[in-house]
PDB file of C-alpha atoms in Angstrom:
ATOM      1  CA  UNK A   8      33.762  30.234  -4.445  1.00 46.00           C
ATOM      2  CA  UNK A   9      37.295  29.357  -3.572  1.00 54.00           C
ATOM      3  CA  UNK A  10      38.599  25.621  -4.071  1.00 75.00           C
ATOM      4  CA  UNK A  11      36.647  24.936  -7.033  1.00 81.00           C
ATOM      5  CA  UNK A  12      37.342  25.608 -10.673  1.00 89.00           C
ATOM      6  CA  UNK A  13      35.074  27.682 -12.988  1.00 91.00           C
ATOM      7  CA  UNK A  14      33.275  24.552 -14.240  1.00 93.00           C
ATOM      8  CA  UNK A  15      32.578  23.195 -11.184  1.00 93.00           C
ATOM      9  CA  UNK A  16      30.945  26.277  -9.931  1.00 91.00           C
ATOM     10  CA  UNK A  17      28.986  26.251 -13.193  1.00 94.00           C
ATOM     11  CA  UNK A  18      27.810  22.787 -11.991  1.00 95.00           C
ATOM     12  CA  UNK A  19      27.142  23.773  -8.453  1.00 92.00           C
ATOM     13  CA  UNK A  20      24.961  26.945  -9.739  1.00 91.00           C
ATOM     14  CA  UNK A  21      23.042  25.020 -12.215  1.00 94.00           C
ATOM     15  CA  UNK A  22      22.003  22.165  -9.526  1.00 92.00           C
ATOM     16  CA  UNK A  23      21.512  25.087  -6.801  1.00 89.00           C
ATOM     17  CA  UNK A  24      19.367  26.818  -9.186  1.00 89.00           C
ATOM     18  CA  UNK A  25      17.207  23.642  -9.908  1.00 90.00           C
ATOM     19  CA  UNK A  26      16.907  22.669  -6.224  1.00 85.00           C
ATOM     20  CA  UNK A  27      16.212  26.453  -4.932  1.00 82.00           C
ATOM     21  CA  UNK A  28      13.328  26.298  -7.899  1.00 85.00           C
ATOM     22  CA  UNK A  29      11.745  23.270  -6.083  1.00 85.00           C
ATOM     23  CA  UNK A  30      12.883  20.947  -8.954  1.00 89.00           C
ATOM     24  CA  UNK A  31      14.508  17.565  -8.317  1.00 90.00           C
ATOM     25  CA  UNK A  32      18.250  16.847  -8.521  1.00 92.00           C
ATOM     26  CA  UNK A  33      19.283  17.285 -12.341  1.00 95.00           C
ATOM     27  CA  UNK A  34      20.347  14.110 -14.088  1.00 94.00           C
ATOM     28  CA  UNK A  35      23.784  13.715 -15.476  1.00 95.00           C
ATOM     29  CA  UNK A  36      22.439  14.114 -18.788  1.00 96.00           C
ATOM     30  CA  UNK A  37      20.665  17.474 -17.957  1.00 96.00           C
ATOM     31  CA  UNK A  38      23.997  18.728 -16.514  1.00 96.00           C
ATOM     32  CA  UNK A  39      25.946  17.735 -19.702  1.00 96.00           C
ATOM     33  CA  UNK A  40      22.976  19.553 -22.048  1.00 97.00           C
ATOM     34  CA  UNK A  41      23.049  22.621 -19.821  1.00 96.00           C
ATOM     35  CA  UNK A  42      26.794  22.982 -19.543  1.00 95.00           C
ATOM     36  CA  UNK A  43      27.441  21.560 -23.026  1.00 96.00           C
ATOM     37  CA  UNK A  44      29.480  18.737 -21.753  1.00 94.00           C
ATOM     38  CA  UNK A  45      30.120  15.636 -24.326  1.00 94.00           C
ATOM     39  CA  UNK A  46      30.194  12.851 -21.574  1.00 93.00           C
ATOM     40  CA  UNK A  47      28.245  11.670 -18.599  1.00 94.00           C
ATOM     41  CA  UNK A  48      31.734  10.920 -16.807  1.00 95.00           C
ATOM     42  CA  UNK A  49      32.553  14.413 -17.175  1.00 95.00           C
ATOM     43  CA  UNK A  50      29.299  15.514 -15.125  1.00 95.00           C
ATOM     44  CA  UNK A  51      29.741  12.589 -12.735  1.00 95.00           C
ATOM     45  CA  UNK A  52      33.369  13.596 -12.151  1.00 95.00           C
ATOM     46  CA  UNK A  53      32.550  17.329 -11.486  1.00 95.00           C
ATOM     47  CA  UNK A  54      29.475  16.173  -9.106  1.00 95.00           C
ATOM     48  CA  UNK A  55      31.678  13.778  -7.376  1.00 94.00           C
ATOM     49  CA  UNK A  56      34.141  16.492  -6.696  1.00 93.00           C
ATOM     50  CA  UNK A  57      31.826  18.920  -5.348  1.00 92.00           C
ATOM     51  CA  UNK A  58      30.605  16.325  -2.808  1.00 90.00           C
ATOM     52  CA  UNK A  59      34.179  15.395  -1.839  1.00 89.00           C
ATOM     53  CA  UNK A  60      34.829  19.064  -1.440  1.00 86.00           C
ATOM     54  CA  UNK A  61      31.886  19.314   1.154  1.00 83.00           C
ATOM     55  CA  UNK A  62      29.666  21.649  -1.340  1.00 86.00           C
ATOM     56  CA  UNK A  63      27.007  18.867  -1.968  1.00 88.00           C
ATOM     57  CA  UNK A  64      25.655  16.178  -0.114  1.00 85.00           C
ATOM     58  CA  UNK A  65      24.192  12.911  -1.259  1.00 88.00           C
ATOM     59  CA  UNK A  66      20.685  12.221  -0.050  1.00 83.00           C
ATOM     60  CA  UNK A  67      19.562   8.811  -0.773  1.00 81.00           C
ATOM     61  CA  UNK A  68      20.658   7.032  -4.188  1.00 83.00           C
ATOM     62  CA  UNK A  69      19.819   9.931  -6.447  1.00 85.00           C
ATOM     63  CA  UNK A  70      19.193  13.207  -4.694  1.00 88.00           C
ATOM     64  CA  UNK A  71      21.644  16.027  -3.717  1.00 88.00           C
ATOM     65  CA  UNK A  72      21.450  18.615  -1.121  1.00 83.00           C
ATOM     66  CA  UNK A  73      23.494  22.059  -1.013  1.00 82.00           C
ATOM     67  CA  UNK A  74      25.996  22.427   1.839  1.00 79.00           C
ATOM     68  CA  UNK A  75      27.210  25.534   3.551  1.00 69.00           C
ATOM     69  CA  UNK A  76      23.933  27.649   3.559  1.00 61.00           C
ATOM     70  CA  UNK A  77      24.811  30.395   5.985  1.00 62.00           C
ATOM     71  CA  UNK A  78      28.188  31.303   4.506  1.00 63.00           C
ATOM     72  CA  UNK A  79      26.904  31.159   1.046  1.00 65.00           C
ATOM     73  CA  UNK A  80      23.954  33.198   2.256  1.00 65.00           C
ATOM     74  CA  UNK A  81      26.267  35.858   3.992  1.00 72.00           C
ATOM     75  CA  UNK A  82      28.517  35.896   0.617  1.00 70.00           C
ATOM     76  CA  UNK A  83      25.581  36.591  -1.336  1.00 70.00           C
ATOM     77  CA  UNK A  84      24.436  39.393   1.003  1.00 74.00           C
ATOM     78  CA  UNK A  85      28.086  40.819   1.065  1.00 75.00           C
ATOM     79  CA  UNK A  86      28.109  40.710  -2.604  1.00 75.00           C
ATOM     80  CA  UNK A  87      24.717  42.594  -2.903  1.00 74.00           C
ATOM     81  CA  UNK A  88      26.311  45.334  -0.402  1.00 76.00           C
ATOM     82  CA  UNK A  89      29.376  45.590  -2.418  1.00 74.00           C
ATOM     83  CA  UNK A  90      27.349  47.183  -5.054  1.00 75.00           C
ATOM     84  CA  UNK A  91      25.903  49.916  -2.951  1.00 75.00           C
ATOM     85  CA  UNK A  92      27.202  52.342  -0.462  1.00 67.00           C
ATOM     86  CA  UNK A  93      26.643  49.530   2.351  1.00 62.00           C
ATOM     87  CA  UNK A  94      30.131  48.170   1.856  1.00 64.00           C
ATOM     88  CA  UNK A  95      31.829  50.730   3.886  1.00 70.00           C
ATOM     89  CA  UNK A  96      29.755  49.924   7.144  1.00 75.00           C
ATOM     90  CA  UNK A  97      31.961  48.550   9.653  1.00 76.00           C
ATOM     91  CA  UNK A  98      29.610  45.482  10.151  1.00 74.00           C
ATOM     92  CA  UNK A  99      30.263  44.808   6.540  1.00 75.00           C
ATOM     93  CA  UNK A 100      33.632  44.897   6.648  1.00 75.00           C
ATOM     94  CA  UNK A 101      34.025  42.585   9.820  1.00 74.00           C
ATOM     95  CA  UNK A 102      31.700  40.095   8.011  1.00 75.00           C
ATOM     96  CA  UNK A 103      34.021  40.099   4.911  1.00 74.00           C
ATOM     97  CA  UNK A 104      37.041  39.508   7.024  1.00 75.00           C
ATOM     98  CA  UNK A 105      35.129  36.509   8.821  1.00 71.00           C
ATOM     99  CA  UNK A 106      34.728  35.055   5.361  1.00 68.00           C
ATOM    100  CA  UNK A 107      38.492  35.493   4.476  1.00 71.00           C
ATOM    101  CA  UNK A 108      39.283  33.792   7.674  1.00 66.00           C
ATOM    102  CA  UNK A 109      40.441  36.378   9.735  1.00 67.00           C
ATOM    103  CA  UNK A 110      39.632  36.168  13.384  1.00 63.00           C
ATOM    104  CA  UNK A 111      36.308  38.105  14.519  1.00 57.00           C
ATOM    105  CA  UNK A 112      36.815  40.450  17.683  1.00 58.00           C
ATOM    106  CA  UNK A 113      35.654  39.125  21.116  1.00 59.00           C
ATOM    107  CA  UNK A 114      32.775  40.841  22.717  1.00 56.00           C
ATOM    108  CA  UNK A 115      32.355  40.746  26.213  1.00 54.00           C
ATOM    109  CA  UNK A 116      28.663  40.599  27.663  1.00 58.00           C
ATOM    110  CA  UNK A 117      28.158  43.246  30.482  1.00 62.00           C
ATOM    111  CA  UNK A 118      25.404  42.100  32.592  1.00 64.00           C
ATOM    112  CA  UNK A 119      22.591  44.639  32.921  1.00 65.00           C
ATOM    113  CA  UNK A 120      23.304  46.557  36.616  1.00 66.00           C
ATOM    114  CA  UNK A 121      19.380  45.851  37.427  1.00 63.00           C
ATOM    115  CA  UNK A 122      19.463  42.094  36.874  1.00 55.00           C
ATOM    116  CA  UNK A 123      19.570  39.840  39.951  1.00 54.00           C
TER     117      UNK A 123
END
């Protein structure tokens, strides 16, 4: 994950795991306990940064929502493929280039000759 520290990534992974398991957003105390943080203000700072960075979104007064689903999903798929022979496929290489910020090639749609 680019743009976040290792600790911020750990917080995001913990929150994401709880939400994906169908649980509620963890409290600052639960984040502290899970990561071994000593103060709730540290957990608050880490969560606030993730909100500011656009990785989490506040919903209501207490709940959080993950942001960036499609890109994160693509990264996870590419990571899984990198452990197999699928990483050599041209489509995989193009997707990795897209995530690195390189422009995607343009495709032109040619109408079917029989179409009216």
